[in-house]
Amino acid sequence: MMRRFVPNHYYRDLYLKLQGLNQGYKTVNEYHKEMEIAMIRANVVEDREATMARFLNGMKTLPMWLSYSTMWS
């Protein structure tokens, strides 16, 4: 079976897209789904805390129940 050509910069571009991902005008569910798809495509495997930090960093506003004091305690 023939292998498909994948440019060298493909995974780097996917990772950069994931790094710059933010909620914008999307709902939280749409943003979460887009982030999950981007992580799968970029083949990123990280612990839950890092994923949560990435998710919260891209949100336009933090949820009211979450404060910085609870995040770091």
PDB file of N, CA, C, O and CB in Angstrom:
ATOM      1  N   MET A   1       0.834  -1.175   0.000  1.00  0.00           N
ATOM      2  CA  MET A   1       0.000   0.000   0.000  1.00  0.00           C
ATOM      3  C   MET A   1       0.885   1.247   0.000  1.00  0.00           C
ATOM      4  O   MET A   1       1.891   1.297   0.708  1.00  0.00           O
ATOM      5  CB  MET A   1      -0.952  -0.007   1.212  1.00  0.00           C
ATOM      6  N   MET A   2       0.520   2.228  -0.773  1.00  0.00           N
ATOM      7  CA  MET A   2       1.308   3.454  -0.858  1.00  0.00           C
ATOM      8  C   MET A   2       1.066   4.328   0.368  1.00  0.00           C
ATOM      9  O   MET A   2      -0.059   4.436   0.857  1.00  0.00           O
ATOM     10  CB  MET A   2       0.967   4.229  -2.142  1.00  0.00           C
ATOM     11  N   ARG A   3       2.134   4.947   0.855  1.00  0.00           N
ATOM     12  CA  ARG A   3       2.003   5.905   1.950  1.00  0.00           C
ATOM     13  C   ARG A   3       1.728   7.274   1.366  1.00  0.00           C
ATOM     14  O   ARG A   3       2.250   7.635   0.311  1.00  0.00           O
ATOM     15  CB  ARG A   3       3.277   5.929   2.840  1.00  0.00           C
ATOM     16  N   ARG A   4       0.912   8.022   2.058  1.00  0.00           N
ATOM     17  CA  ARG A   4       0.618   9.366   1.589  1.00  0.00           C
ATOM     18  C   ARG A   4       1.722  10.315   2.023  1.00  0.00           C
ATOM     19  O   ARG A   4       2.322  10.149   3.085  1.00  0.00           O
ATOM     20  CB  ARG A   4      -0.744   9.844   2.116  1.00  0.00           C
ATOM     21  N   PHE A   5       1.978  11.309   1.188  1.00  0.00           N
ATOM     22  CA  PHE A   5       3.000  12.294   1.487  1.00  0.00           C
ATOM     23  C   PHE A   5       2.481  13.277   2.526  1.00  0.00           C
ATOM     24  O   PHE A   5       1.421  13.879   2.354  1.00  0.00           O
ATOM     25  CB  PHE A   5       3.436  13.031   0.211  1.00  0.00           C
ATOM     26  N   VAL A   6       3.228  13.429   3.590  1.00  0.00           N
ATOM     27  CA  VAL A   6       2.901  14.409   4.627  1.00  0.00           C
ATOM     28  C   VAL A   6       4.101  15.330   4.764  1.00  0.00           C
ATOM     29  O   VAL A   6       5.193  14.868   5.095  1.00  0.00           O
ATOM     30  CB  VAL A   6       2.544  13.716   6.002  1.00  0.00           C
ATOM     31  N   PRO A   7       3.921  16.623   4.517  1.00  0.00           N
ATOM     32  CA  PRO A   7       5.058  17.546   4.625  1.00  0.00           C
ATOM     33  C   PRO A   7       5.638  17.578   6.035  1.00  0.00           C
ATOM     34  O   PRO A   7       4.952  17.260   7.007  1.00  0.00           O
ATOM     35  CB  PRO A   7       4.633  18.949   4.215  1.00  0.00           C
ATOM     36  N   ASN A   8       6.891  17.960   6.135  1.00  0.00           N
ATOM     37  CA  ASN A   8       7.588  18.005   7.424  1.00  0.00           C
ATOM     38  C   ASN A   8       6.937  18.972   8.403  1.00  0.00           C
ATOM     39  O   ASN A   8       6.962  18.741   9.612  1.00  0.00           O
ATOM     40  CB  ASN A   8       9.036  18.394   7.218  1.00  0.00           C
ATOM     41  N   HIS A   9       6.368  20.024   7.906  1.00  0.00           N
ATOM     42  CA  HIS A   9       5.817  21.058   8.777  1.00  0.00           C
ATOM     43  C   HIS A   9       4.366  20.795   9.193  1.00  0.00           C
ATOM     44  O   HIS A   9       3.779  21.612   9.902  1.00  0.00           O
ATOM     45  CB  HIS A   9       5.904  22.389   8.088  1.00  0.00           C
ATOM     46  N   TYR A  10       3.786  19.688   8.771  1.00  0.00           N
ATOM     47  CA  TYR A  10       2.377  19.402   9.039  1.00  0.00           C
ATOM     48  C   TYR A  10       2.072  19.367  10.535  1.00  0.00           C
ATOM     49  O   TYR A  10       1.175  20.070  11.000  1.00  0.00           O
ATOM     50  CB  TYR A  10       1.984  18.077   8.404  1.00  0.00           C
ATOM     51  N   TYR A  11       2.813  18.555  11.290  1.00  0.00           N
ATOM     52  CA  TYR A  11       2.536  18.421  12.722  1.00  0.00           C
ATOM     53  C   TYR A  11       2.899  19.697  13.483  1.00  0.00           C
ATOM     54  O   TYR A  11       2.245  20.035  14.470  1.00  0.00           O
ATOM     55  CB  TYR A  11       3.306  17.229  13.303  1.00  0.00           C
ATOM     56  N   ARG A  12       3.927  20.402  13.038  1.00  0.00           N
ATOM     57  CA  ARG A  12       4.269  21.670  13.668  1.00  0.00           C
ATOM     58  C   ARG A  12       3.141  22.682  13.479  1.00  0.00           C
ATOM     59  O   ARG A  12       2.787  23.403  14.412  1.00  0.00           O
ATOM     60  CB  ARG A  12       5.584  22.219  13.094  1.00  0.00           C
ATOM     61  N   ASP A  13       2.577  22.735  12.273  1.00  0.00           N
ATOM     62  CA  ASP A  13       1.468  23.650  12.012  1.00  0.00           C
ATOM     63  C   ASP A  13       0.236  23.289  12.828  1.00  0.00           C
ATOM     64  O   ASP A  13      -0.461  24.171  13.330  1.00  0.00           O
ATOM     65  CB  ASP A  13       1.123  23.649  10.534  1.00  0.00           C
ATOM     66  N   LEU A  14      -0.035  21.989  12.963  1.00  0.00           N
ATOM     67  CA  LEU A  14      -1.168  21.563  13.787  1.00  0.00           C
ATOM     68  C   LEU A  14      -0.965  21.942  15.249  1.00  0.00           C
ATOM     69  O   LEU A  14      -1.904  22.371  15.919  1.00  0.00           O
ATOM     70  CB  LEU A  14      -1.376  20.053  13.665  1.00  0.00           C
ATOM     71  N   TYR A  15       0.255  21.785  15.740  1.00  0.00           N
ATOM     72  CA  TYR A  15       0.542  22.129  17.124  1.00  0.00           C
ATOM     73  C   TYR A  15       0.420  23.636  17.349  1.00  0.00           C
ATOM     74  O   TYR A  15      -0.098  24.075  18.375  1.00  0.00           O
ATOM     75  CB  TYR A  15       1.941  21.646  17.512  1.00  0.00           C
ATOM     76  N   LEU A  16       0.898  24.419  16.391  1.00  0.00           N
ATOM     77  CA  LEU A  16       0.776  25.875  16.511  1.00  0.00           C
ATOM     78  C   LEU A  16      -0.682  26.308  16.475  1.00  0.00           C
ATOM     79  O   LEU A  16      -1.070  27.251  17.166  1.00  0.00           O
ATOM     80  CB  LEU A  16       1.557  26.572  15.394  1.00  0.00           C
ATOM     81  N   LYS A  17      -1.489  25.626  15.673  1.00  0.00           N
ATOM     82  CA  LYS A  17      -2.926  25.927  15.645  1.00  0.00           C
ATOM     83  C   LYS A  17      -3.556  25.615  16.999  1.00  0.00           C
ATOM     84  O   LYS A  17      -4.389  26.374  17.494  1.00  0.00           O
ATOM     85  CB  LYS A  17      -3.633  25.123  14.527  1.00  0.00           C
ATOM     86  N   LEU A  18      -3.155  24.502  17.587  1.00  0.00           N
ATOM     87  CA  LEU A  18      -3.665  24.130  18.908  1.00  0.00           C
ATOM     88  C   LEU A  18      -3.236  25.149  19.959  1.00  0.00           C
ATOM     89  O   LEU A  18      -4.029  25.503  20.831  1.00  0.00           O
ATOM     90  CB  LEU A  18      -3.176  22.725  19.300  1.00  0.00           C
ATOM     91  N   GLN A  19      -1.999  25.624  19.891  1.00  0.00           N
ATOM     92  CA  GLN A  19      -1.510  26.611  20.847  1.00  0.00           C
ATOM     93  C   GLN A  19      -2.285  27.924  20.756  1.00  0.00           C
ATOM     94  O   GLN A  19      -2.519  28.578  21.772  1.00  0.00           O
ATOM     95  CB  GLN A  19      -0.030  26.868  20.620  1.00  0.00           C
ATOM     96  N   GLY A  20      -2.682  28.309  19.550  1.00  0.00           N
ATOM     97  CA  GLY A  20      -3.361  29.578  19.370  1.00  0.00           C
ATOM     98  C   GLY A  20      -4.873  29.496  19.413  1.00  0.00           C
ATOM     99  O   GLY A  20      -5.557  30.490  19.171  1.00  0.00           O
ATOM    100  N   LEU A  21      -5.400  28.325  19.718  1.00  0.00           N
ATOM    101  CA  LEU A  21      -6.846  28.117  19.725  1.00  0.00           C
ATOM    102  C   LEU A  21      -7.492  28.891  20.870  1.00  0.00           C
ATOM    103  O   LEU A  21      -7.018  28.843  22.005  1.00  0.00           O
ATOM    104  CB  LEU A  21      -7.176  26.619  19.839  1.00  0.00           C
ATOM    105  N   ASN A  22      -8.566  29.596  20.570  1.00  0.00           N
ATOM    106  CA  ASN A  22      -9.320  30.277  21.622  1.00  0.00           C
ATOM    107  C   ASN A  22     -10.806  30.194  21.313  1.00  0.00           C
ATOM    108  O   ASN A  22     -11.201  29.838  20.202  1.00  0.00           O
ATOM    109  CB  ASN A  22      -8.873  31.756  21.760  1.00  0.00           C
ATOM    110  N   GLN A  23     -11.613  30.521  22.289  1.00  0.00           N
ATOM    111  CA  GLN A  23     -13.059  30.337  22.186  1.00  0.00           C
ATOM    112  C   GLN A  23     -13.680  31.277  21.170  1.00  0.00           C
ATOM    113  O   GLN A  23     -14.497  30.846  20.356  1.00  0.00           O
ATOM    114  CB  GLN A  23     -13.710  30.542  23.535  1.00  0.00           C
ATOM    115  N   GLY A  24     -13.320  32.530  21.196  1.00  0.00           N
ATOM    116  CA  GLY A  24     -13.895  33.495  20.269  1.00  0.00           C
ATOM    117  C   GLY A  24     -15.404  33.582  20.440  1.00  0.00           C
ATOM    118  O   GLY A  24     -15.892  33.795  21.550  1.00  0.00           O
ATOM    119  N   TYR A  25     -16.151  33.418  19.346  1.00  0.00           N
ATOM    120  CA  TYR A  25     -17.610  33.495  19.397  1.00  0.00           C
ATOM    121  C   TYR A  25     -18.274  32.120  19.484  1.00  0.00           C
ATOM    122  O   TYR A  25     -19.496  32.016  19.375  1.00  0.00           O
ATOM    123  CB  TYR A  25     -18.124  34.227  18.179  1.00  0.00           C
ATOM    124  N   LYS A  26     -17.485  31.072  19.680  1.00  0.00           N
ATOM    125  CA  LYS A  26     -18.031  29.725  19.790  1.00  0.00           C
ATOM    126  C   LYS A  26     -18.587  29.486  21.193  1.00  0.00           C
ATOM    127  O   LYS A  26     -18.180  30.132  22.159  1.00  0.00           O
ATOM    128  CB  LYS A  26     -16.955  28.678  19.453  1.00  0.00           C
ATOM    129  N   THR A  27     -19.521  28.549  21.280  1.00  0.00           N
ATOM    130  CA  THR A  27     -19.989  28.133  22.593  1.00  0.00           C
ATOM    131  C   THR A  27     -18.887  27.320  23.262  1.00  0.00           C
ATOM    132  O   THR A  27     -17.923  26.918  22.611  1.00  0.00           O
ATOM    133  CB  THR A  27     -21.312  27.312  22.489  1.00  0.00           C
ATOM    134  N   VAL A  28     -19.032  27.081  24.550  1.00  0.00           N
ATOM    135  CA  VAL A  28     -18.038  26.301  25.278  1.00  0.00           C
ATOM    136  C   VAL A  28     -17.952  24.889  24.708  1.00  0.00           C
ATOM    137  O   VAL A  28     -16.858  24.342  24.568  1.00  0.00           O
ATOM    138  CB  VAL A  28     -18.378  26.255  26.779  1.00  0.00           C
ATOM    139  N   ASN A  29     -19.103  24.294  24.378  1.00  0.00           N
ATOM    140  CA  ASN A  29     -19.090  22.945  23.815  1.00  0.00           C
ATOM    141  C   ASN A  29     -18.411  22.899  22.450  1.00  0.00           C
ATOM    142  O   ASN A  29     -17.656  21.969  22.166  1.00  0.00           O
ATOM    143  CB  ASN A  29     -20.509  22.416  23.700  1.00  0.00           C
ATOM    144  N   GLU A  30     -18.669  23.893  21.603  1.00  0.00           N
ATOM    145  CA  GLU A  30     -18.018  23.944  20.293  1.00  0.00           C
ATOM    146  C   GLU A  30     -16.506  24.118  20.442  1.00  0.00           C
ATOM    147  O   GLU A  30     -15.724  23.485  19.733  1.00  0.00           O
ATOM    148  CB  GLU A  30     -18.604  25.088  19.447  1.00  0.00           C
ATOM    149  N   TYR A  31     -16.109  24.987  21.375  1.00  0.00           N
ATOM    150  CA  TYR A  31     -14.688  25.214  21.634  1.00  0.00           C
ATOM    151  C   TYR A  31     -14.030  23.940  22.155  1.00  0.00           C
ATOM    152  O   TYR A  31     -12.932  23.591  21.720  1.00  0.00           O
ATOM    153  CB  TYR A  31     -14.499  26.365  22.641  1.00  0.00           C
ATOM    154  N   HIS A  32     -14.676  23.253  23.068  1.00  0.00           N
ATOM    155  CA  HIS A  32     -14.132  22.004  23.624  1.00  0.00           C
ATOM    156  C   HIS A  32     -13.974  20.952  22.534  1.00  0.00           C
ATOM    157  O   HIS A  32     -12.952  20.268  22.476  1.00  0.00           O
ATOM    158  CB  HIS A  32     -15.044  21.467  24.748  1.00  0.00           C
ATOM    159  N   LYS A  33     -14.964  20.820  21.679  1.00  0.00           N
ATOM    160  CA  LYS A  33     -14.895  19.835  20.603  1.00  0.00           C
ATOM    161  C   LYS A  33     -13.766  20.165  19.629  1.00  0.00           C
ATOM    162  O   LYS A  33     -13.030  19.272  19.209  1.00  0.00           O
ATOM    163  CB  LYS A  33     -16.232  19.766  19.856  1.00  0.00           C
ATOM    164  N   GLU A  34     -13.626  21.437  19.271  1.00  0.00           N
ATOM    165  CA  GLU A  34     -12.552  21.850  18.365  1.00  0.00           C
ATOM    166  C   GLU A  34     -11.182  21.583  18.978  1.00  0.00           C
ATOM    167  O   GLU A  34     -10.253  21.171  18.284  1.00  0.00           O
ATOM    168  CB  GLU A  34     -12.690  23.336  18.017  1.00  0.00           C
ATOM    169  N   MET A  35     -11.061  21.823  20.298  1.00  0.00           N
ATOM    170  CA  MET A  35      -9.794  21.572  20.969  1.00  0.00           C
ATOM    171  C   MET A  35      -9.470  20.079  20.994  1.00  0.00           C
ATOM    172  O   MET A  35      -8.323  19.693  20.768  1.00  0.00           O
ATOM    173  CB  MET A  35      -9.829  22.128  22.390  1.00  0.00           C
ATOM    174  N   GLU A  36     -10.461  19.244  21.266  1.00  0.00           N
ATOM    175  CA  GLU A  36     -10.233  17.801  21.270  1.00  0.00           C
ATOM    176  C   GLU A  36      -9.790  17.305  19.898  1.00  0.00           C
ATOM    177  O   GLU A  36      -8.865  16.501  19.794  1.00  0.00           O
ATOM    178  CB  GLU A  36     -11.499  17.066  21.709  1.00  0.00           C
ATOM    179  N   ILE A  37     -10.444  17.780  18.856  1.00  0.00           N
ATOM    180  CA  ILE A  37     -10.083  17.370  17.490  1.00  0.00           C
ATOM    181  C   ILE A  37      -8.668  17.822  17.163  1.00  0.00           C
ATOM    182  O   ILE A  37      -7.896  17.063  16.577  1.00  0.00           O
ATOM    183  CB  ILE A  37     -11.080  17.949  16.458  1.00  0.00           C
ATOM    184  N   ALA A  38      -8.321  19.046  17.534  1.00  0.00           N
ATOM    185  CA  ALA A  38      -6.976  19.558  17.269  1.00  0.00           C
ATOM    186  C   ALA A  38      -5.924  18.754  18.023  1.00  0.00           C
ATOM    187  O   ALA A  38      -4.844  18.500  17.490  1.00  0.00           O
ATOM    188  CB  ALA A  38      -6.882  21.039  17.654  1.00  0.00           C
ATOM    189  N   MET A  39      -6.223  18.351  19.254  1.00  0.00           N
ATOM    190  CA  MET A  39      -5.272  17.552  20.024  1.00  0.00           C
ATOM    191  C   MET A  39      -5.080  16.167  19.414  1.00  0.00           C
ATOM    192  O   MET A  39      -3.968  15.639  19.404  1.00  0.00           O
ATOM    193  CB  MET A  39      -5.743  17.422  21.469  1.00  0.00           C
ATOM    194  N   ILE A  40      -6.153  15.583  18.909  1.00  0.00           N
ATOM    195  CA  ILE A  40      -6.040  14.268  18.268  1.00  0.00           C
ATOM    196  C   ILE A  40      -5.233  14.373  16.980  1.00  0.00           C
ATOM    197  O   ILE A  40      -4.356  13.548  16.724  1.00  0.00           O
ATOM    198  CB  ILE A  40      -7.439  13.680  17.974  1.00  0.00           C
ATOM    199  N   ARG A  41      -5.526  15.382  16.175  1.00  0.00           N
ATOM    200  CA  ARG A  41      -4.805  15.551  14.910  1.00  0.00           C
ATOM    201  C   ARG A  41      -3.321  15.828  15.134  1.00  0.00           C
ATOM    202  O   ARG A  41      -2.478  15.329  14.390  1.00  0.00           O
ATOM    203  CB  ARG A  41      -5.425  16.685  14.100  1.00  0.00           C
ATOM    204  N   ALA A  42      -3.001  16.619  16.150  1.00  0.00           N
ATOM    205  CA  ALA A  42      -1.603  16.963  16.425  1.00  0.00           C
ATOM    206  C   ALA A  42      -0.900  15.863  17.217  1.00  0.00           C
ATOM    207  O   ALA A  42       0.299  15.956  17.484  1.00  0.00           O
ATOM    208  CB  ALA A  42      -1.525  18.285  17.190  1.00  0.00           C
ATOM    209  N   ASN A  43      -1.634  14.839  17.586  1.00  0.00           N
ATOM    210  CA  ASN A  43      -1.085  13.701  18.329  1.00  0.00           C
ATOM    211  C   ASN A  43      -0.463  14.160  19.657  1.00  0.00           C
ATOM    212  O   ASN A  43       0.643  13.756  20.018  1.00  0.00           O
ATOM    213  CB  ASN A  43      -0.030  12.962  17.473  1.00  0.00           C
ATOM    214  N   VAL A  44      -1.200  15.009  20.364  1.00  0.00           N
ATOM    215  CA  VAL A  44      -0.737  15.533  21.647  1.00  0.00           C
ATOM    216  C   VAL A  44      -1.304  14.665  22.766  1.00  0.00           C
ATOM    217  O   VAL A  44      -2.515  14.469  22.868  1.00  0.00           O
ATOM    218  CB  VAL A  44      -1.158  17.027  21.833  1.00  0.00           C
ATOM    219  N   VAL A  45      -0.405  14.152  23.598  1.00  0.00           N
ATOM    220  CA  VAL A  45      -0.805  13.374  24.771  1.00  0.00           C
ATOM    221  C   VAL A  45      -0.221  14.076  25.983  1.00  0.00           C
ATOM    222  O   VAL A  45       0.998  14.175  26.121  1.00  0.00           O
ATOM    223  CB  VAL A  45      -0.318  11.870  24.680  1.00  0.00           C
ATOM    224  N   GLU A  46      -1.087  14.564  26.862  1.00  0.00           N
ATOM    225  CA  GLU A  46      -0.638  15.274  28.052  1.00  0.00           C
ATOM    226  C   GLU A  46      -1.553  14.924  29.211  1.00  0.00           C
ATOM    227  O   GLU A  46      -2.633  14.368  29.008  1.00  0.00           O
ATOM    228  CB  GLU A  46      -0.610  16.805  27.813  1.00  0.00           C
ATOM    229  N   ASP A  47      -1.128  15.246  30.422  1.00  0.00           N
ATOM    230  CA  ASP A  47      -1.949  14.922  31.584  1.00  0.00           C
ATOM    231  C   ASP A  47      -3.170  15.843  31.648  1.00  0.00           C
ATOM    232  O   ASP A  47      -3.241  16.853  30.949  1.00  0.00           O
ATOM    233  CB  ASP A  47      -1.120  15.036  32.881  1.00  0.00           C
ATOM    234  N   ARG A  48      -4.105  15.480  32.481  1.00  0.00           N
ATOM    235  CA  ARG A  48      -5.389  16.194  32.546  1.00  0.00           C
ATOM    236  C   ARG A  48      -5.231  17.637  32.997  1.00  0.00           C
ATOM    237  O   ARG A  48      -5.949  18.516  32.521  1.00  0.00           O
ATOM    238  CB  ARG A  48      -6.338  15.477  33.486  1.00  0.00           C
ATOM    239  N   GLU A  49      -4.297  17.891  33.910  1.00  0.00           N
ATOM    240  CA  GLU A  49      -4.099  19.248  34.401  1.00  0.00           C
ATOM    241  C   GLU A  49      -3.595  20.172  33.289  1.00  0.00           C
ATOM    242  O   GLU A  49      -4.024  21.322  33.195  1.00  0.00           O
ATOM    243  CB  GLU A  49      -3.116  19.246  35.572  1.00  0.00           C
ATOM    244  N   ALA A  50      -2.697  19.676  32.459  1.00  0.00           N
ATOM    245  CA  ALA A  50      -2.179  20.481  31.353  1.00  0.00           C
ATOM    246  C   ALA A  50      -3.273  20.747  30.321  1.00  0.00           C
ATOM    247  O   ALA A  50      -3.354  21.843  29.766  1.00  0.00           O
ATOM    248  CB  ALA A  50      -0.981  19.777  30.689  1.00  0.00           C
ATOM    249  N   THR A  51      -4.106  19.753  30.068  1.00  0.00           N
ATOM    250  CA  THR A  51      -5.215  19.939  29.132  1.00  0.00           C
ATOM    251  C   THR A  51      -6.209  20.949  29.675  1.00  0.00           C
ATOM    252  O   THR A  51      -6.710  21.789  28.928  1.00  0.00           O
ATOM    253  CB  THR A  51      -5.917  18.606  28.852  1.00  0.00           C
ATOM    254  N   MET A  52      -6.501  20.877  30.973  1.00  0.00           N
ATOM    255  CA  MET A  52      -7.424  21.826  31.589  1.00  0.00           C
ATOM    256  C   MET A  52      -6.850  23.239  31.540  1.00  0.00           C
ATOM    257  O   MET A  52      -7.580  24.193  31.273  1.00  0.00           O
ATOM    258  CB  MET A  52      -7.725  21.421  33.043  1.00  0.00           C
ATOM    259  N   ALA A  53      -5.555  23.381  31.795  1.00  0.00           N
ATOM    260  CA  ALA A  53      -4.924  24.698  31.722  1.00  0.00           C
ATOM    261  C   ALA A  53      -4.976  25.247  30.298  1.00  0.00           C
ATOM    262  O   ALA A  53      -5.214  26.439  30.103  1.00  0.00           O
ATOM    263  CB  ALA A  53      -3.469  24.624  32.208  1.00  0.00           C
ATOM    264  N   ARG A  54      -4.755  24.385  29.302  1.00  0.00           N
ATOM    265  CA  ARG A  54      -4.837  24.802  27.904  1.00  0.00           C
ATOM    266  C   ARG A  54      -6.258  25.248  27.577  1.00  0.00           C
ATOM    267  O   ARG A  54      -6.455  26.253  26.894  1.00  0.00           O
ATOM    268  CB  ARG A  54      -4.399  23.656  26.963  1.00  0.00           C
ATOM    269  N   PHE A  55      -7.245  24.503  28.062  1.00  0.00           N
ATOM    270  CA  PHE A  55      -8.652  24.819  27.803  1.00  0.00           C
ATOM    271  C   PHE A  55      -9.033  26.157  28.427  1.00  0.00           C
ATOM    272  O   PHE A  55      -9.639  27.001  27.767  1.00  0.00           O
ATOM    273  CB  PHE A  55      -9.561  23.705  28.345  1.00  0.00           C
ATOM    274  N   LEU A  56      -8.680  26.353  29.699  1.00  0.00           N
ATOM    275  CA  LEU A  56      -9.032  27.590  30.396  1.00  0.00           C
ATOM    276  C   LEU A  56      -8.297  28.794  29.820  1.00  0.00           C
ATOM    277  O   LEU A  56      -8.831  29.903  29.815  1.00  0.00           O
ATOM    278  CB  LEU A  56      -8.726  27.462  31.881  1.00  0.00           C
ATOM    279  N   ASN A  57      -7.082  28.585  29.338  1.00  0.00           N
ATOM    280  CA  ASN A  57      -6.317  29.679  28.757  1.00  0.00           C
ATOM    281  C   ASN A  57      -6.989  30.224  27.492  1.00  0.00           C
ATOM    282  O   ASN A  57      -6.881  31.415  27.202  1.00  0.00           O
ATOM    283  CB  ASN A  57      -4.898  29.215  28.440  1.00  0.00           C
ATOM    284  N   GLY A  58      -7.672  29.375  26.749  1.00  0.00           N
ATOM    285  CA  GLY A  58      -8.307  29.802  25.515  1.00  0.00           C
ATOM    286  C   GLY A  58      -9.709  30.339  25.679  1.00  0.00           C
ATOM    287  O   GLY A  58     -10.292  30.837  24.715  1.00  0.00           O
ATOM    288  N   MET A  59     -10.268  30.251  26.877  1.00  0.00           N
ATOM    289  CA  MET A  59     -11.628  30.740  27.085  1.00  0.00           C
ATOM    290  C   MET A  59     -11.635  32.251  27.135  1.00  0.00           C
ATOM    291  O   MET A  59     -10.685  32.870  27.615  1.00  0.00           O
ATOM    292  CB  MET A  59     -12.228  30.163  28.372  1.00  0.00           C
ATOM    293  N   LYS A  60     -12.715  32.850  26.635  1.00  0.00           N
ATOM    294  CA  LYS A  60     -12.774  34.312  26.649  1.00  0.00           C
ATOM    295  C   LYS A  60     -13.022  34.853  28.043  1.00  0.00           C
ATOM    296  O   LYS A  60     -12.512  35.920  28.384  1.00  0.00           O
ATOM    297  CB  LYS A  60     -13.856  34.805  25.711  1.00  0.00           C
ATOM    298  N   THR A  61     -13.791  34.147  28.858  1.00  0.00           N
ATOM    299  CA  THR A  61     -13.964  34.506  30.263  1.00  0.00           C
ATOM    300  C   THR A  61     -13.953  33.220  31.070  1.00  0.00           C
ATOM    301  O   THR A  61     -14.433  32.180  30.618  1.00  0.00           O
ATOM    302  CB  THR A  61     -15.291  35.314  30.497  1.00  0.00           C
ATOM    303  N   LEU A  62     -13.404  33.305  32.257  1.00  0.00           N
ATOM    304  CA  LEU A  62     -13.409  32.136  33.129  1.00  0.00           C
ATOM    305  C   LEU A  62     -14.797  31.965  33.731  1.00  0.00           C
ATOM    306  O   LEU A  62     -15.494  32.953  33.961  1.00  0.00           O
ATOM    307  CB  LEU A  62     -12.339  32.267  34.242  1.00  0.00           C
ATOM    308  N   PRO A  63     -15.205  30.736  33.988  1.00  0.00           N
ATOM    309  CA  PRO A  63     -16.494  30.524  34.651  1.00  0.00           C
ATOM    310  C   PRO A  63     -16.523  31.200  36.013  1.00  0.00           C
ATOM    311  O   PRO A  63     -15.492  31.334  36.672  1.00  0.00           O
ATOM    312  CB  PRO A  63     -16.781  29.026  34.802  1.00  0.00           C
ATOM    313  N   MET A  64     -17.711  31.624  36.428  1.00  0.00           N
ATOM    314  CA  MET A  64     -17.831  32.364  37.684  1.00  0.00           C
ATOM    315  C   MET A  64     -17.435  31.526  38.891  1.00  0.00           C
ATOM    316  O   MET A  64     -16.946  32.073  39.879  1.00  0.00           O
ATOM    317  CB  MET A  64     -19.248  32.864  37.856  1.00  0.00           C
ATOM    318  N   TRP A  65     -17.634  30.204  38.836  1.00  0.00           N
ATOM    319  CA  TRP A  65     -17.308  29.363  39.973  1.00  0.00           C
ATOM    320  C   TRP A  65     -15.808  29.143  40.119  1.00  0.00           C
ATOM    321  O   TRP A  65     -15.347  28.635  41.141  1.00  0.00           O
ATOM    322  CB  TRP A  65     -18.007  28.037  39.847  1.00  0.00           C
ATOM    323  N   LEU A  66     -15.043  29.527  39.091  1.00  0.00           N
ATOM    324  CA  LEU A  66     -13.608  29.287  39.116  1.00  0.00           C
ATOM    325  C   LEU A  66     -12.886  30.596  39.399  1.00  0.00           C
ATOM    326  O   LEU A  66     -13.076  31.582  38.687  1.00  0.00           O
ATOM    327  CB  LEU A  66     -13.125  28.670  37.782  1.00  0.00           C
ATOM    328  N   SER A  67     -12.088  30.606  40.402  1.00  0.00           N
ATOM    329  CA  SER A  67     -11.270  31.778  40.694  1.00  0.00           C
ATOM    330  C   SER A  67      -9.819  31.335  40.725  1.00  0.00           C
ATOM    331  O   SER A  67      -9.529  30.143  40.825  1.00  0.00           O
ATOM    332  CB  SER A  67     -11.688  32.453  42.046  1.00  0.00           C
ATOM    333  N   TYR A  68      -8.925  32.275  40.641  1.00  0.00           N
ATOM    334  CA  TYR A  68      -7.513  31.937  40.663  1.00  0.00           C
ATOM    335  C   TYR A  68      -7.097  31.306  41.983  1.00  0.00           C
ATOM    336  O   TYR A  68      -6.165  30.503  42.018  1.00  0.00           O
ATOM    337  CB  TYR A  68      -6.683  33.167  40.398  1.00  0.00           C
ATOM    338  N   SER A  69      -7.771  31.657  43.059  1.00  0.00           N
ATOM    339  CA  SER A  69      -7.402  31.087  44.345  1.00  0.00           C
ATOM    340  C   SER A  69      -7.721  29.593  44.397  1.00  0.00           C
ATOM    341  O   SER A  69      -6.987  28.829  45.023  1.00  0.00           O
ATOM    342  CB  SER A  69      -8.123  31.820  45.475  1.00  0.00           C
ATOM    343  N   THR A  70      -8.809  29.167  43.743  1.00  0.00           N
ATOM    344  CA  THR A  70      -9.138  27.745  43.749  1.00  0.00           C
ATOM    345  C   THR A  70      -8.288  26.976  42.751  1.00  0.00           C
ATOM    346  O   THR A  70      -8.066  25.777  42.921  1.00  0.00           O
ATOM    347  CB  THR A  70     -10.614  27.542  43.439  1.00  0.00           C
ATOM    348  N   MET A  71      -7.808  27.652  41.712  1.00  0.00           N
ATOM    349  CA  MET A  71      -6.997  26.966  40.716  1.00  0.00           C
ATOM    350  C   MET A  71      -5.645  26.557  41.281  1.00  0.00           C
ATOM    351  O   MET A  71      -5.138  25.490  40.936  1.00  0.00           O
ATOM    352  CB  MET A  71      -6.805  27.849  39.498  1.00  0.00           C
ATOM    353  N   TRP A  72      -5.058  27.367  42.127  1.00  0.00           N
ATOM    354  CA  TRP A  72      -3.696  27.122  42.573  1.00  0.00           C
ATOM    355  C   TRP A  72      -3.617  26.596  44.006  1.00  0.00           C
ATOM    356  O   TRP A  72      -2.523  26.499  44.563  1.00  0.00           O
ATOM    357  CB  TRP A  72      -2.898  28.384  42.457  1.00  0.00           C
ATOM    358  N   SER A  73      -4.740  26.262  44.602  1.00  0.00           N
ATOM    359  CA  SER A  73      -4.676  25.746  45.965  1.00  0.00           C
ATOM    360  C   SER A  73      -4.736  24.244  45.989  1.00  0.00           C
ATOM    361  O   SER A  73      -4.694  23.642  47.061  1.00  0.00           O
ATOM    362  CB  SER A  73      -5.792  26.313  46.800  1.00  0.00           C
TER     363      SER A  73
END
